[in-house]
PDB file of C-alpha atoms in Angstrom:
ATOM      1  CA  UNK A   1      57.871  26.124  26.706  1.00 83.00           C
ATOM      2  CA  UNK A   2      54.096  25.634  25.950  1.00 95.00           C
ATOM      3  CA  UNK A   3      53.216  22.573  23.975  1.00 96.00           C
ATOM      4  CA  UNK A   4      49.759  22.521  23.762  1.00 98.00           C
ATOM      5  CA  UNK A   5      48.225  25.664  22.420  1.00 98.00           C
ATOM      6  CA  UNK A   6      44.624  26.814  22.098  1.00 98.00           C
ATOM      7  CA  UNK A   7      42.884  28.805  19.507  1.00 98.00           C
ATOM      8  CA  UNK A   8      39.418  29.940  20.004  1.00 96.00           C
ATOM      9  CA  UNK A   9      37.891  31.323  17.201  1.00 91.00           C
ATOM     10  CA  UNK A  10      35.110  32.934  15.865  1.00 88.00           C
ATOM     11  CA  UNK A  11      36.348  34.265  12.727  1.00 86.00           C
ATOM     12  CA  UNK A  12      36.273  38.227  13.846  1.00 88.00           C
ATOM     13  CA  UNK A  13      39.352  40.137  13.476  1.00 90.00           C
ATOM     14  CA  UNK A  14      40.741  39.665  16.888  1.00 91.00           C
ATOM     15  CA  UNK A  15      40.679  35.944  16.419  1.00 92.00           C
ATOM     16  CA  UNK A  16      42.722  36.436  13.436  1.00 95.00           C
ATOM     17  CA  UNK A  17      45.036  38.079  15.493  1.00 96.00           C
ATOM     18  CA  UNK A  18      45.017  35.802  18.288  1.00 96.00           C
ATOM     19  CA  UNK A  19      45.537  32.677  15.743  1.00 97.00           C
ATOM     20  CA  UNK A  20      48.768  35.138  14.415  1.00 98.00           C
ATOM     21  CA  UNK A  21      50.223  35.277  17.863  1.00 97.00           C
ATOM     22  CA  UNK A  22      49.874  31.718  18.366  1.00 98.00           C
ATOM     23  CA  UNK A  23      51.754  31.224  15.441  1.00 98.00           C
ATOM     24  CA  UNK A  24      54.673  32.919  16.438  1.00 97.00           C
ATOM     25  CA  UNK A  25      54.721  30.840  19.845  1.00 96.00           C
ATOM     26  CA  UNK A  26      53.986  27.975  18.165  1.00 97.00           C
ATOM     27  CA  UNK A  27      56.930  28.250  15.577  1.00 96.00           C
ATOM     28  CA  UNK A  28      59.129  28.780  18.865  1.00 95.00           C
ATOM     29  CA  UNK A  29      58.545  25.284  19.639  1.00 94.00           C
ATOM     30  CA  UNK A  30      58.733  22.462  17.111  1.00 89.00           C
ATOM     31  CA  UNK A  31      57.239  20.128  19.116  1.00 93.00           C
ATOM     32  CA  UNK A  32      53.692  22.299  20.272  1.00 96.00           C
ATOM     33  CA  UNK A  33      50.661  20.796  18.723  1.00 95.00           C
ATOM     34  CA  UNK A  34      48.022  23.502  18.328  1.00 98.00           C
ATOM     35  CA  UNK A  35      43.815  23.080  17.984  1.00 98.00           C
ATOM     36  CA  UNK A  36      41.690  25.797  17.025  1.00 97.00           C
ATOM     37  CA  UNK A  37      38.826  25.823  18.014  1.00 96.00           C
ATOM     38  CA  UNK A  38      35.444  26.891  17.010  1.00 93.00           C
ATOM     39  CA  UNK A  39      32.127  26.757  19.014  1.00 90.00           C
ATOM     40  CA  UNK A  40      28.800  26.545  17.405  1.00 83.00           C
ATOM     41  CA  UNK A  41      26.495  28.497  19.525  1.00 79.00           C
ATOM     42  CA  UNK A  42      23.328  26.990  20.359  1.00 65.00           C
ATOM     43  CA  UNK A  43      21.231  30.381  19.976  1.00 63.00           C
ATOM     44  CA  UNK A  44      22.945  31.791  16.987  1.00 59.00           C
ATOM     45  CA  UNK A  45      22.249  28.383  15.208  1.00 53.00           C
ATOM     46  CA  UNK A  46      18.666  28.699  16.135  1.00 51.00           C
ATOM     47  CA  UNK A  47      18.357  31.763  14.406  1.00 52.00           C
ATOM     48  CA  UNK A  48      19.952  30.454  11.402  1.00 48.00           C
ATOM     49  CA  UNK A  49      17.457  28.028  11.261  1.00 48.00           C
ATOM     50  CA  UNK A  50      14.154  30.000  12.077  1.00 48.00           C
ATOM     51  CA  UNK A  51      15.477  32.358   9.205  1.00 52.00           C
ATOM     52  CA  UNK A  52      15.457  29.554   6.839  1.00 55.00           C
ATOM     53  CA  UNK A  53      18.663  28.721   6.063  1.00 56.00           C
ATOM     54  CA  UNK A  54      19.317  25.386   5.342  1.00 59.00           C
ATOM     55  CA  UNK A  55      21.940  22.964   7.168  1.00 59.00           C
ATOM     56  CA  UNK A  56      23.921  22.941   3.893  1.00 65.00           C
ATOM     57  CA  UNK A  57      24.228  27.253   4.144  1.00 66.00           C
ATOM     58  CA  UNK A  58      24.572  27.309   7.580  1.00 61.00           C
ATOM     59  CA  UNK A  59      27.803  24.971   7.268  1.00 61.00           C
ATOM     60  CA  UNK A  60      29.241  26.852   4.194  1.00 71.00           C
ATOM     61  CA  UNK A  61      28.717  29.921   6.565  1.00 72.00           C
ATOM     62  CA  UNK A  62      30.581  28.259   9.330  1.00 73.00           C
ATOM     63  CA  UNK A  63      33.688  27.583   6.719  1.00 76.00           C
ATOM     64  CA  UNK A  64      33.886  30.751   5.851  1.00 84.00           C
ATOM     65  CA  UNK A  65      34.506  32.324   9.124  1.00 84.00           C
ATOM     66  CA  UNK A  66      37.190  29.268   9.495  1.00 90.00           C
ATOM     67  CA  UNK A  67      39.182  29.273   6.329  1.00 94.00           C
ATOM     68  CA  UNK A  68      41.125  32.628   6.919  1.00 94.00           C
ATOM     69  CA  UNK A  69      42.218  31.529  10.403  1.00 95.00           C
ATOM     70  CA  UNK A  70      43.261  28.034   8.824  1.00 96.00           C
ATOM     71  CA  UNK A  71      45.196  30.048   6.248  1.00 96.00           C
ATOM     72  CA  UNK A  72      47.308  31.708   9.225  1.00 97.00           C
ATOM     73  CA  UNK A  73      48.683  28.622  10.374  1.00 97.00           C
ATOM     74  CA  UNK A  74      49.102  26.836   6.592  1.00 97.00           C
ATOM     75  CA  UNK A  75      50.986  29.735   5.169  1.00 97.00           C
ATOM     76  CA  UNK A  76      53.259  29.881   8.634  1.00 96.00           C
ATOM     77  CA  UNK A  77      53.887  26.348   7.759  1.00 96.00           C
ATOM     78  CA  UNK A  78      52.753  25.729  11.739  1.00 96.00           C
ATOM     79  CA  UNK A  79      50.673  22.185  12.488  1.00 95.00           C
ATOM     80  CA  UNK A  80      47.402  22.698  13.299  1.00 97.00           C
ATOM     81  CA  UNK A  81      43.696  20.792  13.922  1.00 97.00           C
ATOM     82  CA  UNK A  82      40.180  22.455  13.541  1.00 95.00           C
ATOM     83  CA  UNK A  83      37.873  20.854  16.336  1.00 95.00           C
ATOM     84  CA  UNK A  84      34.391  21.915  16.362  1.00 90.00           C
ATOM     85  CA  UNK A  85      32.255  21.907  19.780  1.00 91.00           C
ATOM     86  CA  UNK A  86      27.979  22.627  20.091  1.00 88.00           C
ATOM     87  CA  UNK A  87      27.453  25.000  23.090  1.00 90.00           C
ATOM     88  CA  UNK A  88      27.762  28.283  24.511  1.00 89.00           C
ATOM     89  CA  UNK A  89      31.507  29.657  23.300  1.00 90.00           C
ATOM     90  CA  UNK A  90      32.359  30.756  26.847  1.00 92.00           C
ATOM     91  CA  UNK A  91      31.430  28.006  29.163  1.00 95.00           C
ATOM     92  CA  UNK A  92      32.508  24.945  26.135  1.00 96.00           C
ATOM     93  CA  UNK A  93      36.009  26.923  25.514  1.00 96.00           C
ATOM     94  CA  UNK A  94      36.847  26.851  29.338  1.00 97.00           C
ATOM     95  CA  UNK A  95      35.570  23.050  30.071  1.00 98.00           C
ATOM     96  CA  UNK A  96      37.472  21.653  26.664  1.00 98.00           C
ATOM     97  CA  UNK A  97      40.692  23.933  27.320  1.00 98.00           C
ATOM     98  CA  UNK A  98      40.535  22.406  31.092  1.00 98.00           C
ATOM     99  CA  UNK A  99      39.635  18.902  30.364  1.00 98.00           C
ATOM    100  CA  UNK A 100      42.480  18.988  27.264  1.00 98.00           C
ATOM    101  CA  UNK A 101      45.060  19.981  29.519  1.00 97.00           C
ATOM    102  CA  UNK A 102      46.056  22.712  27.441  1.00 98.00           C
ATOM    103  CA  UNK A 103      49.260  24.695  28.178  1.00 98.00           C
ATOM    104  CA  UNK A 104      47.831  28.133  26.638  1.00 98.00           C
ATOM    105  CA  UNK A 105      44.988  29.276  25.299  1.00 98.00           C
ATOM    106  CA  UNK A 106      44.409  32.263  22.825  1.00 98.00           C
ATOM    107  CA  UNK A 107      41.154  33.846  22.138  1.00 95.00           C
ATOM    108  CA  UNK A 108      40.865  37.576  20.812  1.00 91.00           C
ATOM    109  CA  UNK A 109      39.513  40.015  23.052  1.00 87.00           C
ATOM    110  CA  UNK A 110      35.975  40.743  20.477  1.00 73.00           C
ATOM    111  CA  UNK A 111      34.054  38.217  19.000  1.00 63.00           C
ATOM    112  CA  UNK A 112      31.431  38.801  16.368  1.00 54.00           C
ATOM    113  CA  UNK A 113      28.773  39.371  18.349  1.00 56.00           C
ATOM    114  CA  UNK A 114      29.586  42.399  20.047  1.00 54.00           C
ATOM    115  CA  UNK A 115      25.204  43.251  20.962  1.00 51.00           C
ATOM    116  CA  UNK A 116      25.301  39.775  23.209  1.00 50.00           C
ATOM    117  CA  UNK A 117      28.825  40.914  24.361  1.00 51.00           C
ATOM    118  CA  UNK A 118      28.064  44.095  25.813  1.00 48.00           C
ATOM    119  CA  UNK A 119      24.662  42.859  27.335  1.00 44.00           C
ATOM    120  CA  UNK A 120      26.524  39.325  29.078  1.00 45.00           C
ATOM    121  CA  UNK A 121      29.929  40.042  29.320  1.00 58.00           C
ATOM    122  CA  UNK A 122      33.047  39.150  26.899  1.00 84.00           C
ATOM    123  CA  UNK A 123      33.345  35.338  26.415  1.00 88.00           C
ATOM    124  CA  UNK A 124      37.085  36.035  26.341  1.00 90.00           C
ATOM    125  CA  UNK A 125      37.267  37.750  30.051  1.00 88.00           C
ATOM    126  CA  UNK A 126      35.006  34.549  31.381  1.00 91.00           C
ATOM    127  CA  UNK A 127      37.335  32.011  29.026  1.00 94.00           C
ATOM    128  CA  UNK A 128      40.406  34.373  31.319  1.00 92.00           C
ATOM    129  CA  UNK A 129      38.593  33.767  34.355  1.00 94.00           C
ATOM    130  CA  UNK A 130      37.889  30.380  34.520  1.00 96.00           C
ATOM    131  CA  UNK A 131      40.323  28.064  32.306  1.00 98.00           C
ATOM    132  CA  UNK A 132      43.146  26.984  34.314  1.00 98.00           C
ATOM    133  CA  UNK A 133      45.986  27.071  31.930  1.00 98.00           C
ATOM    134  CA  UNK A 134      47.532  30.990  31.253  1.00 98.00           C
ATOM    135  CA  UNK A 135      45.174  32.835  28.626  1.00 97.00           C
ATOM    136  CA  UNK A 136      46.568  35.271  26.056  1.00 96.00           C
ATOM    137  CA  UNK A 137      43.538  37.756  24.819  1.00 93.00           C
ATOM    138  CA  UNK A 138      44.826  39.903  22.063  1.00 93.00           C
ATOM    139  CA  UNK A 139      43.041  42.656  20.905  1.00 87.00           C
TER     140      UNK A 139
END
């Protein structure tokens, strides 16, 4: 039974899905321990700063695409922590669920930048490719 389960999230739909499926696994196993886990993108928070938003907005922003995701697991009554990472979401996901030891990881199968997706590649398919541990992508 997996233990240690992996969230990635980005606060688009499919995460909320994925975060939904690791809840059922999760409640399957008293004893799994599950992070979710957002990455802060390097680019995306250059933008927010070249528009002018300040650090204060650009947190509350962050929140926001959090909270519902942290709802999933509080009203499932599953354990969870939030860890927050600076990087590129495909390349940090795969070294922390790697270096973690995770025993699964879920991401969702869109993010919400689907422009940088289409032009690069889906983080989830390199996050599938590359992280040693079995990866669920729900769509």
């Amino acid at each position: 039974m997996y233990q240690k389960i992996l969230v990635a999230a980005d606060g688009s739909d499919h995460s909320k899905r994925a975060a939904q499926e690791a809840v059922k696994m999760a409640k399957a196993n008293p004893d799994a321990v599950v992070t979710l886990l957002y990455v802060i993108d390097y680019e995306k928070g250059r933008t927010e700063v070249l528009h002018g938003q300040s650090s204060e907005e650009v947190h509350l922003e962050r929140r926001k695409h959090l909270l519902p995701l942290e709802e999933i697991f509080r009203s499932a009554g599953v354990a969870f922590e939030t860890k927050t990472l600076h990087g590129i979401p495909g390349p940090t996901i795969v070294k922390h669920a790697n270096e973690a030891g995770y025993d699964i990881v879920f991401i969702g199968s869109r993010g919400l930048n689907s422009l940088q997706e289409m032009v690069l590649g889906s983080v989830s398919h390199k996050v599938a490719k590359r992280v040693q541990a079995p990866v669920i992508i729900v769509k």
